[in-house]
Amino acid sequence: MSGAPLLAVEDLTLHYATRAGEVCAVDGVSLTIEKGQALGLVGESGCGKSSLALALLRLQPDNAQILSGKVLLDGVDLVSLSDEAMRAYRWNRIAMVFQSAMNALDPVYRVGDQIIEALEQHVPSARKQLIERVQELYDLVNLDHSFIARYPHEYSGGMKQRAIIAMALACEPDLIIADEPTTALDVIVQDHILREFGNIRRELNMSMLYISHDMAVIAEVSDVVAVMYAGKIVEYGTAEEVFTRPIHPYTQALMSAFPSVTGEKHELATLGGEPPNPLGLPPGCHFHPRCPFATDICAEQEPPTVRRGEHWADCWNPPEEQGDD
Amino acid sequence: MTEAAQATSSVDSRPLLSVEGLHKYFPAATSRFRRNERFIHAVDGVNFTLAKGESLGLVGESGCGKTTTGKMLVRLVDPTGGHVIFDDGVGEPTDIATLHGKPLKEFRRHAQMVFQDPYDSMNPRRTIFDTIAEPLQVQQVGSLVDRIDRVTEMLALVGLTPPRAFLFRFPHELSGGQRQRVAIARALIVEPSFVVADEPTSMLDVSVRTGVMRLMADLAAGLGISYLYITHDLAVARYMCSRIAVMYLGKIVEIGDTEEILRSPQHPYTRALLSAVPVPDPTVKRPPVMIEGGVSTVVNPPAQCRFYARCPLADDYCKTNDHPPLEHKGQEQIVACYKA
Ligand SMILES: Nc1ncnc2c1ncn2[C@@H]1O[C@H](COP(=O)(O)OP(=O)(O)OP(=O)(O)O)[C@@H](O)[C@H]1O
Ligand SMILES: Nc1ncnc2c1ncn2[C@@H]1O[C@H](COP(=O)(O)OP(=O)(O)OP(=O)(O)O)[C@@H](O)[C@H]1O
Ligand code: SF4
Ligand code: SF4
Ligand SMILES: [Mg+2]
Ligand SMILES: [Mg+2]
């Protein structure tokens, strides 16, 4: 893929003010997503994935502050847009499947009406057509039409998630941000929805930022993968490169800890040590207190970027490059 | 006793919970003026037992009734019919399904629920300390200093370290997975007899998840806590649960030993489910899943097998007969299918 990327994030830093102190959630993140490309974002719970996603839409909470950086969508910097101008981008150009249904669905309105409202702003049309469009979307995510007129509390967890996916797809955005969109779905429904998602994306050349802790799903949906640790992207590459030849020790640990439903039942691997303290990140490489390959320099200086073609990682002691076999 | 109940009698002679013929129907029409004759059969005659210290996994299609089943066990939803016999070996066995007033309040001390969506289960105005300590306060356990110690300890156990960085923050100031762990800490802090854990680790990455699973398993072993562990993640069920029950549209269609079910699933739905588990390898293209996704609601369902419309093995016999009964098929495997 060539040409200017659809999305370019440049050196984005976001902090939260809390009673206990300043939390550095996103720490100088840069990444790009091409038109039609799917980027999988993985990383430990609390490493900053949702914070990054919300900042792209300028939906970060009140106690958050973007200290630096740009979010360029087709060259326009969203960080410096007026609130008014930003509103025109949400749903229409960038849509989001929130990690929680509660953040997305209003409990006092029927779910169908909420989707219609989003649609109406995009393509004002007659109510009948809007309802037909919602029915189409419900078919896509395996929801019964009778649920269009129901309230969020009448939906199961997975049904809510599917309604939100329908809502995000409604306006056919250029970029869809999906934050753990299938945590409440069984594997059959998940499989169906990911395939439909893939079809629509290919048809419309839609880009996607897909956040998940489920490495198997990431492997299936992503063209490229970014690995985040303590607010930083520590590794980036094509899905195949990152899964088969991970460079960063944290990525290696992620890959090896995956439990399986077939074959021998192994003892589950864990990452030793404690997750990083969000109020005081360790100096040098943030991963050094838990890293099996750490050397003295790791605790002192930020690691350099190791490049293997388009695939890169930040590490002082990367594994030897493997030849193709 | 029901068939499902008998199958587990080898685990413990006296189960902590015996669920018999449990039902929940929700009205399907939204009209306020007409009397309702159409119902969603969310849970439609479910039987199982849960032994002391046991973890039973509950898996199945989104919308098949798992959360509703779980909520009935802790009486956050009132059953339409059926029994849930609670017998902790201390008091008299009681039927939770019909408890009221003081005995219901008494019972609630033994039962905790970890909610599926950690976002809507917490009061946004209470700090993490207050949230986790709430069950202790309700039950008037310990002094304030004791409670701070206990909460600090629980935070560390679920990997929210250093605890002081979290104690006085608010739920909305936490990430999804951090909040999920707060919910787990709150449920476990009172050392309940049993916990309904509804997708408790669905937002956790592998390493954090393993730690939380170990904690839950240790408490089961040490304190004899029982879990109904609702999950769509079969790998998690494999590590947490000695038995699993597979649900489809309000009914349990297969129940038995976890390894046995994973090795040789008998019900066509279970087989399809296992075939759809994705693999963490971008170079592998999985074959298409055996069945298509379907619409997962049942309003006044026909008598025939619930899986009929989507079953690759369905035939005329299935069509003309009632939903099949649960029957023994393997060592400890019980299946509801005419063809298994
Ligand atoms: N509103 C907030 N105020 C203060 N701190 C916050 C707030 N939101 C998130 N944080 C903190 O910022 C860090 C990053 O949170 P974020 O939600 O981005 O993580 P995440 O990678 O999405 O994790 P998860 O996988 O658990 O959802 C965490 O340490 C979290 O506690
Ligand atoms: N309060 C309610 N009012 C009406 N219908 C409801 C209510 N709660 C649940 N239902 C319906 O009952 C059925 C079962 O829902 P339940 O939440 O138990 O499913 P679940 O198995 O937990 O699904 P998921 O895996 O998606 O969370 C669904 O069809 C749902 O729409
Ligand atoms: S820089 Fe050092 S501590 Fe960090 S990942 Fe590499 S080897 Fe480990
Ligand atoms: S009873 Fe018939 S329709 Fe039902 S699962 Fe078995 S084969 Fe399929
Ligand atoms: Mg998140
Ligand atoms: Mg549920």
PDB file of C-alpha atoms in Angstrom, chain A residues 89-223:
ATOM      1  CA  TYR A  89     -15.747  13.753  12.041  1.00  0.00           C
ATOM      2  CA  ARG A  90     -17.226  11.505  14.710  1.00  0.00           C
ATOM      3  CA  TRP A  91     -19.400   8.661  13.404  1.00  0.00           C
ATOM      4  CA  ASN A  92     -19.127   9.981   9.843  1.00  0.00           C
ATOM      5  CA  ARG A  93     -15.417   9.582   9.320  1.00  0.00           C
ATOM      6  CA  ILE A  94     -14.278   7.818  12.476  1.00  0.00           C
ATOM      7  CA  ALA A  95     -16.630   5.552  14.389  1.00  0.00           C
ATOM      8  CA  MET A  96     -15.913   3.707  17.589  1.00  0.00           C
ATOM      9  CA  VAL A  97     -17.059   0.499  19.192  1.00  0.00           C
ATOM     10  CA  PHE A  98     -16.527   1.330  22.840  1.00  0.00           C
ATOM     11  CA  GLN A  99     -15.073  -1.129  25.312  1.00  0.00           C
ATOM     12  CA  SER A 100     -18.209  -0.747  27.394  1.00  0.00           C
ATOM     13  CA  ALA A 101     -21.787  -0.798  26.199  1.00  0.00           C
ATOM     14  CA  MET A 102     -22.595   1.683  28.931  1.00  0.00           C
ATOM     15  CA  ASN A 103     -20.459   4.355  27.320  1.00  0.00           C
ATOM     16  CA  ALA A 104     -22.247   3.913  24.032  1.00  0.00           C
ATOM     17  CA  LEU A 105     -25.897   3.118  24.687  1.00  0.00           C
ATOM     18  CA  ASP A 106     -28.229   5.398  26.572  1.00  0.00           C
ATOM     19  CA  PRO A 107     -30.357   3.301  28.920  1.00  0.00           C
ATOM     20  CA  VAL A 108     -33.487   5.446  28.527  1.00  0.00           C
ATOM     21  CA  TYR A 109     -33.831   5.261  24.735  1.00  0.00           C
ATOM     22  CA  ARG A 110     -34.733   2.335  22.523  1.00  0.00           C
ATOM     23  CA  VAL A 111     -31.611   0.961  20.863  1.00  0.00           C
ATOM     24  CA  GLY A 112     -33.030   1.325  17.347  1.00  0.00           C
ATOM     25  CA  ASP A 113     -33.752   4.997  17.902  1.00  0.00           C
ATOM     26  CA  GLN A 114     -30.182   5.567  18.984  1.00  0.00           C
ATOM     27  CA  ILE A 115     -28.857   4.038  15.779  1.00  0.00           C
ATOM     28  CA  ILE A 116     -31.369   6.005  13.728  1.00  0.00           C
ATOM     29  CA  GLU A 117     -30.190   9.197  15.369  1.00  0.00           C
ATOM     30  CA  ALA A 118     -26.594   8.515  14.354  1.00  0.00           C
ATOM     31  CA  LEU A 119     -27.738   7.618  10.822  1.00  0.00           C
ATOM     32  CA  GLU A 120     -29.935  10.662  10.424  1.00  0.00           C
ATOM     33  CA  GLN A 121     -27.032  13.041  10.854  1.00  0.00           C
ATOM     34  CA  HIS A 122     -25.095  11.158   8.231  1.00  0.00           C
ATOM     35  CA  VAL A 123     -27.737  10.782   5.530  1.00  0.00           C
ATOM     36  CA  PRO A 124     -30.975  12.553   6.387  1.00  0.00           C
ATOM     37  CA  SER A 125     -33.744  10.385   4.955  1.00  0.00           C
ATOM     38  CA  ALA A 126     -37.295   9.263   5.570  1.00  0.00           C
ATOM     39  CA  ARG A 127     -37.901   7.289   8.736  1.00  0.00           C
ATOM     40  CA  LYS A 128     -38.973   4.242   6.760  1.00  0.00           C
ATOM     41  CA  GLN A 129     -35.647   4.109   4.941  1.00  0.00           C
ATOM     42  CA  LEU A 130     -33.739   4.613   8.149  1.00  0.00           C
ATOM     43  CA  ILE A 131     -35.574   1.709   9.749  1.00  0.00           C
ATOM     44  CA  GLU A 132     -34.841  -0.469   6.752  1.00  0.00           C
ATOM     45  CA  ARG A 133     -31.174   0.395   7.086  1.00  0.00           C
ATOM     46  CA  VAL A 134     -31.241  -0.541  10.786  1.00  0.00           C
ATOM     47  CA  GLN A 135     -32.892  -3.847   9.883  1.00  0.00           C
ATOM     48  CA  GLU A 136     -30.097  -4.526   7.396  1.00  0.00           C
ATOM     49  CA  LEU A 137     -27.532  -3.773  10.072  1.00  0.00           C
ATOM     50  CA  TYR A 138     -29.307  -6.046  12.566  1.00  0.00           C
ATOM     51  CA  ASP A 139     -29.233  -8.900  10.045  1.00  0.00           C
ATOM     52  CA  LEU A 140     -25.540  -8.343   9.676  1.00  0.00           C
ATOM     53  CA  VAL A 141     -24.894  -8.803  13.393  1.00  0.00           C
ATOM     54  CA  ASN A 142     -27.460 -11.588  13.908  1.00  0.00           C
ATOM     55  CA  LEU A 143     -29.940  -9.600  15.941  1.00  0.00           C
ATOM     56  CA  ASP A 144     -33.671 -10.170  15.703  1.00  0.00           C
ATOM     57  CA  HIS A 145     -35.598  -7.197  14.241  1.00  0.00           C
ATOM     58  CA  SER A 146     -37.943  -7.225  17.213  1.00  0.00           C
ATOM     59  CA  PHE A 147     -35.027  -5.940  19.296  1.00  0.00           C
ATOM     60  CA  ILE A 148     -34.842  -2.672  17.358  1.00  0.00           C
ATOM     61  CA  ALA A 149     -37.695  -1.325  19.499  1.00  0.00           C
ATOM     62  CA  ARG A 150     -36.255  -2.641  22.769  1.00  0.00           C
ATOM     63  CA  TYR A 151     -34.250  -0.940  25.513  1.00  0.00           C
ATOM     64  CA  PRO A 152     -30.604  -1.703  26.321  1.00  0.00           C
ATOM     65  CA  HIS A 153     -31.472  -3.522  29.575  1.00  0.00           C
ATOM     66  CA  GLU A 154     -33.466  -6.064  27.568  1.00  0.00           C
ATOM     67  CA  TYR A 155     -30.365  -7.050  25.625  1.00  0.00           C
ATOM     68  CA  SER A 156     -27.840  -9.628  26.786  1.00  0.00           C
ATOM     69  CA  GLY A 157     -24.202  -8.484  27.089  1.00  0.00           C
ATOM     70  CA  GLY A 158     -23.295  -9.813  23.666  1.00  0.00           C
ATOM     71  CA  MET A 159     -26.444  -8.405  22.066  1.00  0.00           C
ATOM     72  CA  LYS A 160     -25.486  -4.932  23.279  1.00  0.00           C
ATOM     73  CA  GLN A 161     -22.038  -5.368  21.812  1.00  0.00           C
ATOM     74  CA  ARG A 162     -23.566  -6.369  18.500  1.00  0.00           C
ATOM     75  CA  ALA A 163     -25.886  -3.367  18.499  1.00  0.00           C
ATOM     76  CA  ILE A 164     -22.897  -1.087  19.048  1.00  0.00           C
ATOM     77  CA  ILE A 165     -21.037  -2.737  16.189  1.00  0.00           C
ATOM     78  CA  ALA A 166     -24.114  -2.122  14.011  1.00  0.00           C
ATOM     79  CA  MET A 167     -24.153   1.498  15.109  1.00  0.00           C
ATOM     80  CA  ALA A 168     -20.464   1.972  14.301  1.00  0.00           C
ATOM     81  CA  LEU A 169     -20.939   0.515  10.827  1.00  0.00           C
ATOM     82  CA  ALA A 170     -24.110   2.520  10.176  1.00  0.00           C
ATOM     83  CA  CYS A 171     -22.447   5.593   8.701  1.00  0.00           C
ATOM     84  CA  GLU A 172     -19.810   3.712   6.729  1.00  0.00           C
ATOM     85  CA  PRO A 173     -16.871   5.593   8.284  1.00  0.00           C
ATOM     86  CA  ASP A 174     -13.362   5.734   6.827  1.00  0.00           C
ATOM     87  CA  LEU A 175     -11.891   4.450  10.065  1.00  0.00           C
ATOM     88  CA  ILE A 176     -13.480   2.227  12.630  1.00  0.00           C
ATOM     89  CA  ILE A 177     -11.965   1.930  16.083  1.00  0.00           C
ATOM     90  CA  ALA A 178     -13.043  -1.257  17.818  1.00  0.00           C
ATOM     91  CA  ASP A 179     -12.068  -1.539  21.494  1.00  0.00           C
ATOM     92  CA  GLU A 180     -12.502  -5.136  22.689  1.00  0.00           C
ATOM     93  CA  PRO A 181     -15.647  -5.418  20.556  1.00  0.00           C
ATOM     94  CA  THR A 182     -16.261  -9.148  20.996  1.00  0.00           C
ATOM     95  CA  THR A 183     -15.547  -9.849  24.685  1.00  0.00           C
ATOM     96  CA  ALA A 184     -19.168 -10.956  25.221  1.00  0.00           C
ATOM     97  CA  LEU A 185     -19.580 -12.986  22.055  1.00  0.00           C
ATOM     98  CA  ASP A 186     -19.337 -16.728  21.699  1.00  0.00           C
ATOM     99  CA  VAL A 187     -16.868 -17.894  19.050  1.00  0.00           C
ATOM    100  CA  ILE A 188     -19.532 -18.722  16.442  1.00  0.00           C
ATOM    101  CA  VAL A 189     -21.184 -15.307  16.517  1.00  0.00           C
ATOM    102  CA  GLN A 190     -17.753 -13.708  16.766  1.00  0.00           C
ATOM    103  CA  ASP A 191     -16.599 -15.618  13.708  1.00  0.00           C
ATOM    104  CA  HIS A 192     -19.675 -14.548  11.766  1.00  0.00           C
ATOM    105  CA  ILE A 193     -19.315 -10.902  12.726  1.00  0.00           C
ATOM    106  CA  LEU A 194     -15.594 -10.717  12.039  1.00  0.00           C
ATOM    107  CA  ARG A 195     -16.201 -12.156   8.569  1.00  0.00           C
ATOM    108  CA  GLU A 196     -18.992  -9.670   7.845  1.00  0.00           C
ATOM    109  CA  PHE A 197     -16.791  -6.908   9.171  1.00  0.00           C
ATOM    110  CA  GLY A 198     -14.000  -8.027   6.849  1.00  0.00           C
ATOM    111  CA  ASN A 199     -16.337  -8.065   3.851  1.00  0.00           C
ATOM    112  CA  ILE A 200     -17.648  -4.574   4.516  1.00  0.00           C
ATOM    113  CA  ARG A 201     -14.178  -3.236   5.083  1.00  0.00           C
ATOM    114  CA  ARG A 202     -12.918  -4.667   1.830  1.00  0.00           C
ATOM    115  CA  GLU A 203     -15.953  -3.377  -0.047  1.00  0.00           C
ATOM    116  CA  LEU A 204     -15.632   0.169   1.304  1.00  0.00           C
ATOM    117  CA  ASN A 205     -11.848   0.200   1.724  1.00  0.00           C
ATOM    118  CA  MET A 206     -12.436   1.019   5.390  1.00  0.00           C
ATOM    119  CA  SER A 207      -9.492   1.159   7.817  1.00  0.00           C
ATOM    120  CA  MET A 208      -9.630  -0.297  11.287  1.00  0.00           C
ATOM    121  CA  LEU A 209      -7.904  -0.002  14.633  1.00  0.00           C
ATOM    122  CA  TYR A 210      -8.714  -3.204  16.472  1.00  0.00           C
ATOM    123  CA  ILE A 211      -7.909  -3.451  20.183  1.00  0.00           C
ATOM    124  CA  SER A 212      -8.062  -6.859  21.788  1.00  0.00           C
ATOM    125  CA  HIS A 213      -6.403  -9.013  24.390  1.00  0.00           C
ATOM    126  CA  ASP A 214      -7.297 -12.058  22.325  1.00  0.00           C
ATOM    127  CA  MET A 215      -4.193 -12.856  20.294  1.00  0.00           C
ATOM    128  CA  ALA A 216      -6.055 -15.363  18.133  1.00  0.00           C
ATOM    129  CA  VAL A 217      -8.579 -12.751  17.037  1.00  0.00           C
ATOM    130  CA  ILE A 218      -5.766 -10.260  16.451  1.00  0.00           C
ATOM    131  CA  ALA A 219      -4.028 -12.827  14.267  1.00  0.00           C
ATOM    132  CA  GLU A 220      -7.187 -13.257  12.207  1.00  0.00           C
ATOM    133  CA  VAL A 221      -8.181  -9.636  11.657  1.00  0.00           C
ATOM    134  CA  SER A 222      -4.926  -7.660  11.495  1.00  0.00           C
ATOM    135  CA  ASP A 223      -2.711  -6.737   8.604  1.00  0.00           C
TER     136      ASP A 223
END
